[in-house]
PDB file of N, CA, C and O in Angstrom:
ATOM      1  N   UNK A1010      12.005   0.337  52.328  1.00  0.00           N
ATOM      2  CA  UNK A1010      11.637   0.392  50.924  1.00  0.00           C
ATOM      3  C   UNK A1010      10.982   1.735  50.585  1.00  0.00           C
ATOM      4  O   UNK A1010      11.200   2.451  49.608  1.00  0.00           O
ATOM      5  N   UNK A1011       9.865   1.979  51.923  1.00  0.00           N
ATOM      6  CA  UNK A1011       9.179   3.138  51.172  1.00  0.00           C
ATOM      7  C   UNK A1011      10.470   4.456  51.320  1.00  0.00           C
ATOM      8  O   UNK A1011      10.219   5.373  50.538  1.00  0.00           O
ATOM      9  N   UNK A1012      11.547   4.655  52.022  1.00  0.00           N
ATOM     10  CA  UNK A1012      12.385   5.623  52.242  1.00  0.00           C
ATOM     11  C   UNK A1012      13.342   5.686  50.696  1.00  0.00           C
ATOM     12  O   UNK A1012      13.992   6.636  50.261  1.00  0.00           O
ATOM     13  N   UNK A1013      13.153   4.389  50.129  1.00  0.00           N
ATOM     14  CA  UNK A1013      14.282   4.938  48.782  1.00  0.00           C
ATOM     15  C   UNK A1013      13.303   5.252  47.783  1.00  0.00           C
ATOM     16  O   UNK A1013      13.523   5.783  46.695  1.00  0.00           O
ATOM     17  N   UNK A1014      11.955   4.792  48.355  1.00  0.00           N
ATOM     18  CA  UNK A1014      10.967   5.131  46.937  1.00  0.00           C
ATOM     19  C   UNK A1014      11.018   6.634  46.830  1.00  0.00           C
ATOM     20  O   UNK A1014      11.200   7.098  45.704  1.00  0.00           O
ATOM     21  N   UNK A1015      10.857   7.606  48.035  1.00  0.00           N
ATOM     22  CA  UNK A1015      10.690   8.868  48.286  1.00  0.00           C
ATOM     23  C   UNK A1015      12.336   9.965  47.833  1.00  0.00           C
ATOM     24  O   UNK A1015      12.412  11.144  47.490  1.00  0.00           O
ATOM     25  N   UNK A1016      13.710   8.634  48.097  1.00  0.00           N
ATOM     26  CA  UNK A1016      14.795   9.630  47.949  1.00  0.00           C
ATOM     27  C   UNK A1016      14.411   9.723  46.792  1.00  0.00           C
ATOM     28  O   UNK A1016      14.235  10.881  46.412  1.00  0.00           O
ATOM     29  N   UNK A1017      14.120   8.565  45.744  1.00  0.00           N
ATOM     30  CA  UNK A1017      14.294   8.706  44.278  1.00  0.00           C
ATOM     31  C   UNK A1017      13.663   9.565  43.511  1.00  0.00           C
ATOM     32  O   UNK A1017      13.993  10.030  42.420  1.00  0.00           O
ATOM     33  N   UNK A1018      12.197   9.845  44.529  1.00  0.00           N
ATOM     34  CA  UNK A1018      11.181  10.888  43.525  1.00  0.00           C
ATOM     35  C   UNK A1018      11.666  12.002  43.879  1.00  0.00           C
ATOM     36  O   UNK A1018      11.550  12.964  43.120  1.00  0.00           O
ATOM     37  N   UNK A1019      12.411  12.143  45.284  1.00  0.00           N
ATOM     38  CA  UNK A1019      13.025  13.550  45.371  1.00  0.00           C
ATOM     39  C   UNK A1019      14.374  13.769  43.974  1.00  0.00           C
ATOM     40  O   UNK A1019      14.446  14.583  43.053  1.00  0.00           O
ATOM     41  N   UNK A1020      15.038  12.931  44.284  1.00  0.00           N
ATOM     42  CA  UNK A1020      16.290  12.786  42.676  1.00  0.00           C
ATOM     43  C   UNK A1020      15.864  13.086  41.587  1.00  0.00           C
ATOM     44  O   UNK A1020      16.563  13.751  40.823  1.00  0.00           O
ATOM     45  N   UNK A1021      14.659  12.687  41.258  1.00  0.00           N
ATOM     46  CA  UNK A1021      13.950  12.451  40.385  1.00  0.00           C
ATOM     47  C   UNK A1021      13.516  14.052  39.899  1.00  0.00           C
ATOM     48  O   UNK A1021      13.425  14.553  38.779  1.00  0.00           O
ATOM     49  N   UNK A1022      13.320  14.541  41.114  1.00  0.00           N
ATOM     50  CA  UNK A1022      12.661  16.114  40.604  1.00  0.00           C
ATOM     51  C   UNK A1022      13.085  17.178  40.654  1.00  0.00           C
ATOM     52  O   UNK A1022      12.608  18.297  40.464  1.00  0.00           O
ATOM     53  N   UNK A1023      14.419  16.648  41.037  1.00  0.00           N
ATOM     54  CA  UNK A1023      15.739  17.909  40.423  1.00  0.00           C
ATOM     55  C   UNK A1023      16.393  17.895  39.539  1.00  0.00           C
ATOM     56  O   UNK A1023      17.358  18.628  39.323  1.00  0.00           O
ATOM     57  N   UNK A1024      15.842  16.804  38.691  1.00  0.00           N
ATOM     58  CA  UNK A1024      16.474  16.621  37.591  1.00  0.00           C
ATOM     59  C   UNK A1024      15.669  17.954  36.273  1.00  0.00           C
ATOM     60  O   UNK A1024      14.552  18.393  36.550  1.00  0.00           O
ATOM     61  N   UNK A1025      16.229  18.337  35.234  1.00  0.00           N
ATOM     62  CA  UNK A1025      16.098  19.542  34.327  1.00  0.00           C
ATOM     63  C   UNK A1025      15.135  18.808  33.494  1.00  0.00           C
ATOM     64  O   UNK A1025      15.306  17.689  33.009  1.00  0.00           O
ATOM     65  N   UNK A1026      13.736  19.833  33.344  1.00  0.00           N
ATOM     66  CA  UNK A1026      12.438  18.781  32.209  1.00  0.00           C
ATOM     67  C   UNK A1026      13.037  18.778  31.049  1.00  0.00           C
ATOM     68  O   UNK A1026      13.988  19.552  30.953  1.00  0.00           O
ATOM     69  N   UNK A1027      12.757  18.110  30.092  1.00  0.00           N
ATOM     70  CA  UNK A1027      13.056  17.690  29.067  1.00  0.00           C
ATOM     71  C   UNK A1027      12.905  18.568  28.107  1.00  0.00           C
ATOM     72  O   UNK A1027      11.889  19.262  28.120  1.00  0.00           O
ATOM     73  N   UNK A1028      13.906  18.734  27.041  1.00  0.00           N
ATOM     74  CA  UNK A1028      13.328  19.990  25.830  1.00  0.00           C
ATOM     75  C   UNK A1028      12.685  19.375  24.850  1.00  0.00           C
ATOM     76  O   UNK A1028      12.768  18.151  24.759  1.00  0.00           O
ATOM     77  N   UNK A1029      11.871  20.179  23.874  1.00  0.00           N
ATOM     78  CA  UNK A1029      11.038  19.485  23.610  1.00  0.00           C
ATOM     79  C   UNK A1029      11.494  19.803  22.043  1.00  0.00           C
ATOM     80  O   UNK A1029      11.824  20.949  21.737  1.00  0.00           O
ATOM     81  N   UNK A1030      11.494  19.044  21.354  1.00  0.00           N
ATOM     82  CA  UNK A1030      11.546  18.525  19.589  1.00  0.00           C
ATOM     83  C   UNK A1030      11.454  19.918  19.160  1.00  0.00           C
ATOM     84  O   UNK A1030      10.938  20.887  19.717  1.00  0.00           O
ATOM     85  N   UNK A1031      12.099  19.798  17.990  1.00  0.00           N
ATOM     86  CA  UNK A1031      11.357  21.088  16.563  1.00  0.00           C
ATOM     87  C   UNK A1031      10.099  20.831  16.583  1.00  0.00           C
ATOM     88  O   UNK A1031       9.607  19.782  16.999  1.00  0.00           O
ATOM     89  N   UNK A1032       9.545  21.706  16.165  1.00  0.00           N
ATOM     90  CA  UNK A1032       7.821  21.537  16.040  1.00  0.00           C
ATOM     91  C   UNK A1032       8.249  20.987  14.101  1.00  0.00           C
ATOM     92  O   UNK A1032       7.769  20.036  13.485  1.00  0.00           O
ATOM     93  N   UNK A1033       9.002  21.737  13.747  1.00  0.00           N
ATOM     94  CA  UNK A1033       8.721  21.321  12.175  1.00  0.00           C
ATOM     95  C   UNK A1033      10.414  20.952  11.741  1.00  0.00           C
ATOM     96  O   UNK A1033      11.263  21.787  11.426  1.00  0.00           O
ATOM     97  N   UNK A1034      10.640  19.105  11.854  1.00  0.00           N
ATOM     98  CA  UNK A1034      12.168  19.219  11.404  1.00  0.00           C
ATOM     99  C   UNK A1034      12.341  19.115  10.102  1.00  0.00           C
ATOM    100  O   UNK A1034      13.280  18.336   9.940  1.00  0.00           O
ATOM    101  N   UNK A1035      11.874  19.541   8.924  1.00  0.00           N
ATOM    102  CA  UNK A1035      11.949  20.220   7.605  1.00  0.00           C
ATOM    103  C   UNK A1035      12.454  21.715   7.943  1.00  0.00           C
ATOM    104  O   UNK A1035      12.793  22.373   6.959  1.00  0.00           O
ATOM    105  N   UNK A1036      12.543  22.307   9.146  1.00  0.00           N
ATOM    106  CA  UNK A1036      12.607  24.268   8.778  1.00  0.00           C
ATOM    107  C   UNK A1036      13.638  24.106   8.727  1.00  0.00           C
ATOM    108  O   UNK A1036      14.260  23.384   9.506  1.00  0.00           O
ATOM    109  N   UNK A1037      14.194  24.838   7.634  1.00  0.00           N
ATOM    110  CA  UNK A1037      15.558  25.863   7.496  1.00  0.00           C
ATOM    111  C   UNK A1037      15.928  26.527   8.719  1.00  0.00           C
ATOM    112  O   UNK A1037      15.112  27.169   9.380  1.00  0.00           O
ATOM    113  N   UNK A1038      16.996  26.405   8.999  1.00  0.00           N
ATOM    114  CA  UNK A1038      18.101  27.129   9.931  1.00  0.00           C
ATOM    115  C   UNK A1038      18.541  27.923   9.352  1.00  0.00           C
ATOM    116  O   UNK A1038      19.319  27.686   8.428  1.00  0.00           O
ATOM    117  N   UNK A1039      18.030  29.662   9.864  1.00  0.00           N
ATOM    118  CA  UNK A1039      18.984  30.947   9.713  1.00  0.00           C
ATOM    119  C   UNK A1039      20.175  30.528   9.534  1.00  0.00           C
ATOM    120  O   UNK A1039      20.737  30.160  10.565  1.00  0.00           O
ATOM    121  N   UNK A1040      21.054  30.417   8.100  1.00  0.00           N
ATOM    122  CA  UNK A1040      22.234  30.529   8.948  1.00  0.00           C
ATOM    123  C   UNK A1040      23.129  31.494   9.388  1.00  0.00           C
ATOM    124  O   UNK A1040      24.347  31.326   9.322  1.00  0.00           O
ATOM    125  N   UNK A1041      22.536  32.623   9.891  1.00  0.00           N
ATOM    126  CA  UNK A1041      23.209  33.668  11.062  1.00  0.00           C
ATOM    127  C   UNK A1041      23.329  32.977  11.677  1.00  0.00           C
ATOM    128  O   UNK A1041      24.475  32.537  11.582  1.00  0.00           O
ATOM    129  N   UNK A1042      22.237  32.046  13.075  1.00  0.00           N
ATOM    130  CA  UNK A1042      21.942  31.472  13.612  1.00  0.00           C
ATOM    131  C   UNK A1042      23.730  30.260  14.073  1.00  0.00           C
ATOM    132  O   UNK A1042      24.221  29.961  15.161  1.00  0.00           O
ATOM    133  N   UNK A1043      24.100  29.964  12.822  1.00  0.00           N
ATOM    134  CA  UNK A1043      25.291  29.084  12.599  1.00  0.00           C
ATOM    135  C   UNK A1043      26.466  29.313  12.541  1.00  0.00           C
ATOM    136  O   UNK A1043      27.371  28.547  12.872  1.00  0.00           O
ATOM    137  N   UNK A1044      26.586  30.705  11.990  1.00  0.00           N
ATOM    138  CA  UNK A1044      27.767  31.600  11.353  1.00  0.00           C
ATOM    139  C   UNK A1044      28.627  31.513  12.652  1.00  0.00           C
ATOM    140  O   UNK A1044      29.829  31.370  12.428  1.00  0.00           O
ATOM    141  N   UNK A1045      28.327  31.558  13.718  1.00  0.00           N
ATOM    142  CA  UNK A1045      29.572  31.223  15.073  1.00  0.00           C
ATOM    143  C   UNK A1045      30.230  30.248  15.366  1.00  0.00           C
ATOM    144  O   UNK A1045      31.296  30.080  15.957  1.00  0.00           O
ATOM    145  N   UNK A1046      29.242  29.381  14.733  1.00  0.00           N
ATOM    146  CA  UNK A1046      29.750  27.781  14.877  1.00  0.00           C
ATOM    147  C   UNK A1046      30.974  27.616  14.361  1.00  0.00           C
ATOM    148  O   UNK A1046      31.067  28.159  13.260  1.00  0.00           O
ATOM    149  N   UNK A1047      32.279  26.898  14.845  1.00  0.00           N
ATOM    150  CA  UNK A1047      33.162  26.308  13.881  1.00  0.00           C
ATOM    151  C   UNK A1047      33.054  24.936  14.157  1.00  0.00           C
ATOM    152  O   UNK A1047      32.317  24.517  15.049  1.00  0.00           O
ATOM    153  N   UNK A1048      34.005  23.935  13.177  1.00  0.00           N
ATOM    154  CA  UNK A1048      34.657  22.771  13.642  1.00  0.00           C
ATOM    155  C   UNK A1048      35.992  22.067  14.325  1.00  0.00           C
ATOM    156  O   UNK A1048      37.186  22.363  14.294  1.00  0.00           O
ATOM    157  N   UNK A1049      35.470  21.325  14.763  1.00  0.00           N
ATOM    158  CA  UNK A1049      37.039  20.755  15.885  1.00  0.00           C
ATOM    159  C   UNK A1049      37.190  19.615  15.704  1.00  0.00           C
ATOM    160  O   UNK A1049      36.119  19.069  15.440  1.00  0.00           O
ATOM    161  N   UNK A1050      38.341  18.707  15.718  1.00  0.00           N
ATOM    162  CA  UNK A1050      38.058  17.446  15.769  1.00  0.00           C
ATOM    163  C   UNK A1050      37.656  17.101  17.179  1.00  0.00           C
ATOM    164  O   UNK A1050      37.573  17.948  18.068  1.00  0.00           O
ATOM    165  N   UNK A1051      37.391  15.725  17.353  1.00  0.00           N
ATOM    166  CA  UNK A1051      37.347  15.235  18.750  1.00  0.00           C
ATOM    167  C   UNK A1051      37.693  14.153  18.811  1.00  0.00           C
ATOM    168  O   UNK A1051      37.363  13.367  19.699  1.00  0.00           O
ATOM    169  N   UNK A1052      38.345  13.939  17.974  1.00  0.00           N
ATOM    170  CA  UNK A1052      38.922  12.590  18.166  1.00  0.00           C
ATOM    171  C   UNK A1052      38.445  10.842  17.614  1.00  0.00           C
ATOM    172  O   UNK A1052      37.456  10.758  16.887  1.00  0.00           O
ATOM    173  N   UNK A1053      38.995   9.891  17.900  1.00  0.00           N
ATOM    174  CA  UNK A1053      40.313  10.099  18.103  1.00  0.00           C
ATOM    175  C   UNK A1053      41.786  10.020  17.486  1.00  0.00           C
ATOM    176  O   UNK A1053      41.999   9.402  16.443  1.00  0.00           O
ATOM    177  N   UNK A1054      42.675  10.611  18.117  1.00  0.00           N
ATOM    178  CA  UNK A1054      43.567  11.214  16.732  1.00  0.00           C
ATOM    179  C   UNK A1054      44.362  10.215  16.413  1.00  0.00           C
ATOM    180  O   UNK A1054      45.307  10.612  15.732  1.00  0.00           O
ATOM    181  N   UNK A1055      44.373   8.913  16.653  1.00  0.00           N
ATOM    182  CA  UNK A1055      44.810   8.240  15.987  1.00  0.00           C
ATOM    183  C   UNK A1055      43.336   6.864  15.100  1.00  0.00           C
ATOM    184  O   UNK A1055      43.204   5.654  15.279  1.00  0.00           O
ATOM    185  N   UNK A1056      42.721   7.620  14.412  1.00  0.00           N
ATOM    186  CA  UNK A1056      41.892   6.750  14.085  1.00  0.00           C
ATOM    187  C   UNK A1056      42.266   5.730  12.780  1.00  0.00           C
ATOM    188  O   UNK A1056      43.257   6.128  12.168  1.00  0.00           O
ATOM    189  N   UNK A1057      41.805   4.794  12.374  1.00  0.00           N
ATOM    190  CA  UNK A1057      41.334   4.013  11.794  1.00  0.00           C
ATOM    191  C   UNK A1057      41.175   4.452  10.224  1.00  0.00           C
ATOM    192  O   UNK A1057      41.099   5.671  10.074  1.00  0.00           O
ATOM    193  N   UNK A1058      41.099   3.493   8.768  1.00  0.00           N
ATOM    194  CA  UNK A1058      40.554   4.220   7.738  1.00  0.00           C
ATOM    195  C   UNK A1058      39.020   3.641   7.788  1.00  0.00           C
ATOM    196  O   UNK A1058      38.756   2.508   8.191  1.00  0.00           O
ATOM    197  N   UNK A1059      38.198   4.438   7.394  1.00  0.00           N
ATOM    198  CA  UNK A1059      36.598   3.997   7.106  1.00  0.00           C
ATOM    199  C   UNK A1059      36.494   4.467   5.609  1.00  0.00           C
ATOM    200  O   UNK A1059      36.420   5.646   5.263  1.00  0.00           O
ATOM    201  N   UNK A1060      36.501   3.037   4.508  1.00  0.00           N
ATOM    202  CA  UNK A1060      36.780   2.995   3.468  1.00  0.00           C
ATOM    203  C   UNK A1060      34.715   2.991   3.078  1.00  0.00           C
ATOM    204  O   UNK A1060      34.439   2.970   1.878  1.00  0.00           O
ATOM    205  N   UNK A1061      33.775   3.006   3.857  1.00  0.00           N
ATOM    206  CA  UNK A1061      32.535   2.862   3.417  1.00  0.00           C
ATOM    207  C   UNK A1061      32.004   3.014   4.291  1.00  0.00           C
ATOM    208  O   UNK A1061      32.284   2.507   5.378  1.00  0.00           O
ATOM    209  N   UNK A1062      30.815   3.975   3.991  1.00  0.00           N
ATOM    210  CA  UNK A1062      29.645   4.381   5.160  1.00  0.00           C
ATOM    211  C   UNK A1062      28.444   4.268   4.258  1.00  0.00           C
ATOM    212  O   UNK A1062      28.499   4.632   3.083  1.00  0.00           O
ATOM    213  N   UNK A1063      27.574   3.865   4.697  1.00  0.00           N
ATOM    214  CA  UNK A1063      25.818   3.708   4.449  1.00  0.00           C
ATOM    215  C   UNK A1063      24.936   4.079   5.347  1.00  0.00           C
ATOM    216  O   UNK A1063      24.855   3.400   6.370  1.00  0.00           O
ATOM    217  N   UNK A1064      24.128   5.166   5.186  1.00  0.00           N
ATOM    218  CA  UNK A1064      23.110   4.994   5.558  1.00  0.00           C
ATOM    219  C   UNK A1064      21.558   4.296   5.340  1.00  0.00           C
ATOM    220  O   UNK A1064      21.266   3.876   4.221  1.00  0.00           O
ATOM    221  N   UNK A1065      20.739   4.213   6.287  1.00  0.00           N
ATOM    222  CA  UNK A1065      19.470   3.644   6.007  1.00  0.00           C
ATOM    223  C   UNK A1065      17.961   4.707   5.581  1.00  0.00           C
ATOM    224  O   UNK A1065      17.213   5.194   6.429  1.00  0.00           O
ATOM    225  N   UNK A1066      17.818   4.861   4.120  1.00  0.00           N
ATOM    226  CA  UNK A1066      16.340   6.173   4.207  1.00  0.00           C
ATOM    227  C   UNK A1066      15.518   6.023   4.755  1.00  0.00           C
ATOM    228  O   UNK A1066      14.811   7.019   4.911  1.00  0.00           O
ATOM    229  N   UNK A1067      15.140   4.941   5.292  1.00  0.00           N
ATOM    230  CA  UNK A1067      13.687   4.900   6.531  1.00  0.00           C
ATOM    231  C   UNK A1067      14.187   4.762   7.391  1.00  0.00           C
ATOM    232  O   UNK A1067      13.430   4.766   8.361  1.00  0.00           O
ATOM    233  N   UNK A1068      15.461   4.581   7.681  1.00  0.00           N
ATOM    234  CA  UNK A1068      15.335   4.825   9.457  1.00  0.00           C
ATOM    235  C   UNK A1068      17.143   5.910   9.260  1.00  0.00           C
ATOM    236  O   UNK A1068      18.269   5.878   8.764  1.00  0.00           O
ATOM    237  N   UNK A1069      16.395   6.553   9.916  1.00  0.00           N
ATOM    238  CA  UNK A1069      17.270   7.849   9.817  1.00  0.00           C
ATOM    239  C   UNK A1069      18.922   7.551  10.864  1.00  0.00           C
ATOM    240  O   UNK A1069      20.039   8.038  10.688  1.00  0.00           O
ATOM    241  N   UNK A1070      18.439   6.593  11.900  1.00  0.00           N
ATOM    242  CA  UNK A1070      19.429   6.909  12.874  1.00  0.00           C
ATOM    243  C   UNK A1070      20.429   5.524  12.588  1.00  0.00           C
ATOM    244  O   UNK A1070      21.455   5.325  13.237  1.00  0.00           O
ATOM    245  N   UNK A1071      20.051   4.824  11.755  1.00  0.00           N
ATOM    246  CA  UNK A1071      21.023   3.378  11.343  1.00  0.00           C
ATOM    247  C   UNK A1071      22.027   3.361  10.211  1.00  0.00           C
ATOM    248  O   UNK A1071      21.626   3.360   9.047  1.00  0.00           O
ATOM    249  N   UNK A1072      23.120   3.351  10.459  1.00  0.00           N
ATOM    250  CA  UNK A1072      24.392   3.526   9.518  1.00  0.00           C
ATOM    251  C   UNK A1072      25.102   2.107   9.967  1.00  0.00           C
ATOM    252  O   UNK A1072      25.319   1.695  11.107  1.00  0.00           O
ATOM    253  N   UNK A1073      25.504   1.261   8.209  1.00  0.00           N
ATOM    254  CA  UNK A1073      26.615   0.555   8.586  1.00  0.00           C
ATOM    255  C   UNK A1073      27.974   1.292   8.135  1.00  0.00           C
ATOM    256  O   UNK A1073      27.910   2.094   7.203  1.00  0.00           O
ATOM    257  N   UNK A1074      29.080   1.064   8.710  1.00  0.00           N
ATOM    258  CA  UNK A1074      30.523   1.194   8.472  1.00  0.00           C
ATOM    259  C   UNK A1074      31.298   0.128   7.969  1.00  0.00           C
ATOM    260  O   UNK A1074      31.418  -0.794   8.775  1.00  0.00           O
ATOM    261  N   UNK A1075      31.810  -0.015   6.979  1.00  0.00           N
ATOM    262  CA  UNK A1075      33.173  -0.737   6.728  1.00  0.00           C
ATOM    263  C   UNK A1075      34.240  -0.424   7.396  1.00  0.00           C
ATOM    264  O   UNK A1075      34.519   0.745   7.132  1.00  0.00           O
ATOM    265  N   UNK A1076      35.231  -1.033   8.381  1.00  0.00           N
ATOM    266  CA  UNK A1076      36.355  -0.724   8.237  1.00  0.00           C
ATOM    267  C   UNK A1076      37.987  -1.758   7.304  1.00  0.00           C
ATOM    268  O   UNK A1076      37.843  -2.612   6.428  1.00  0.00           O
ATOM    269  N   UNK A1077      38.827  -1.459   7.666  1.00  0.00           N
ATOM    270  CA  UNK A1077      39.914  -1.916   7.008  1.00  0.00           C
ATOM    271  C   UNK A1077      40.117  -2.990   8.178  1.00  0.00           C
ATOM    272  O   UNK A1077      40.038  -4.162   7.808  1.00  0.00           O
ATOM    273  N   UNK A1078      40.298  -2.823   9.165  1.00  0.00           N
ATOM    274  CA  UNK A1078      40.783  -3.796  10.712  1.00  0.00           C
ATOM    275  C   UNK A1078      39.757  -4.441  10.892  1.00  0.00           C
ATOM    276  O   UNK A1078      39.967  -5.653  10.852  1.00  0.00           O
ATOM    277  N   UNK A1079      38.556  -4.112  11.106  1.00  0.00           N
ATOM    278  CA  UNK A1079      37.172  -4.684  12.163  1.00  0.00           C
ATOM    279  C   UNK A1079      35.906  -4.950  11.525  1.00  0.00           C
ATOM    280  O   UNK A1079      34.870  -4.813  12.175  1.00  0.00           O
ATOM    281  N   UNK A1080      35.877  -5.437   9.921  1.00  0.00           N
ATOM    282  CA  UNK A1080      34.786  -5.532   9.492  1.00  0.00           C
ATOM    283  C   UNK A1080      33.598  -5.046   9.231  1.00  0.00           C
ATOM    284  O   UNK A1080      33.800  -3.928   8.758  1.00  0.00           O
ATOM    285  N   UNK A1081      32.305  -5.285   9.277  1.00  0.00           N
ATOM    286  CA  UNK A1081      31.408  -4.105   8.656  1.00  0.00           C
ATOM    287  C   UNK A1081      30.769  -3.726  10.207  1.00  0.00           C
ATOM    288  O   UNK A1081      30.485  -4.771  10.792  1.00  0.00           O
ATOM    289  N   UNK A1082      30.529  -2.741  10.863  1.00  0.00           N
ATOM    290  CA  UNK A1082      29.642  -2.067  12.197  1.00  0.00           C
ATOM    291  C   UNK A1082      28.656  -1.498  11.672  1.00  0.00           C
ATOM    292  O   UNK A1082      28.542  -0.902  10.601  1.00  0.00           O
ATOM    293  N   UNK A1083      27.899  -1.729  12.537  1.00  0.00           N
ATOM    294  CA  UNK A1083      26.210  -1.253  12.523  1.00  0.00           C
ATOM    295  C   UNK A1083      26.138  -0.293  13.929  1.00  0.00           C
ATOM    296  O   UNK A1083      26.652  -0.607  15.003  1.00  0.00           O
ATOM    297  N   UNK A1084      25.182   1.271  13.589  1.00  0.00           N
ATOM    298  CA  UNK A1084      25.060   1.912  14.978  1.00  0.00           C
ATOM    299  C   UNK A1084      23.632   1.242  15.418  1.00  0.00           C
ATOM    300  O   UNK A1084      22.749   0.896  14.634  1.00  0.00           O
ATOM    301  N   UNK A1085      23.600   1.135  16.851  1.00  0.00           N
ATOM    302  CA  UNK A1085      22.835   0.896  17.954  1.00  0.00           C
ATOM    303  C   UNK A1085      21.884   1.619  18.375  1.00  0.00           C
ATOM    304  O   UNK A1085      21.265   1.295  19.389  1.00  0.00           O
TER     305      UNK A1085
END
């Protein structure tokens, strides 16, 4: 037991520290900063129609979807 406790903290500490947040996520982005960026799809290329999207204003990361096939989805 104590030999996998030790592989894991070794695993454990080669792993890359964590980056850390915007200090302020209101700031404006240069957009020089962006100007390289393009868009791509990613797929996938045969999708679906999504006739309705909602988001939630207090919680930033919760969207339902309508689709045409699969009814209304909620993200996780």
């Amino acid at each position: 037991m104590l030999t996998r406790i030790v592989a894991a903290v070794a695993v454990l500490s080669l792993l890359p520290a964590p980056t850390r947040a915007q200090a302020d996520p209101n700031q404006v982005i240069d957009p020089v900063h962006l100007s390289s960026l393009t868009y791509r799809s990613v797929g996938p290329h045969r999708g679906g129609r999504v006739p309705a999207v909602a988001g939630v204003p207090d919680e930033p990361f919760l969207f339902y979807m309508g689709s045409t096939g699969g009814g209304i989805w909620k993200t996780d």
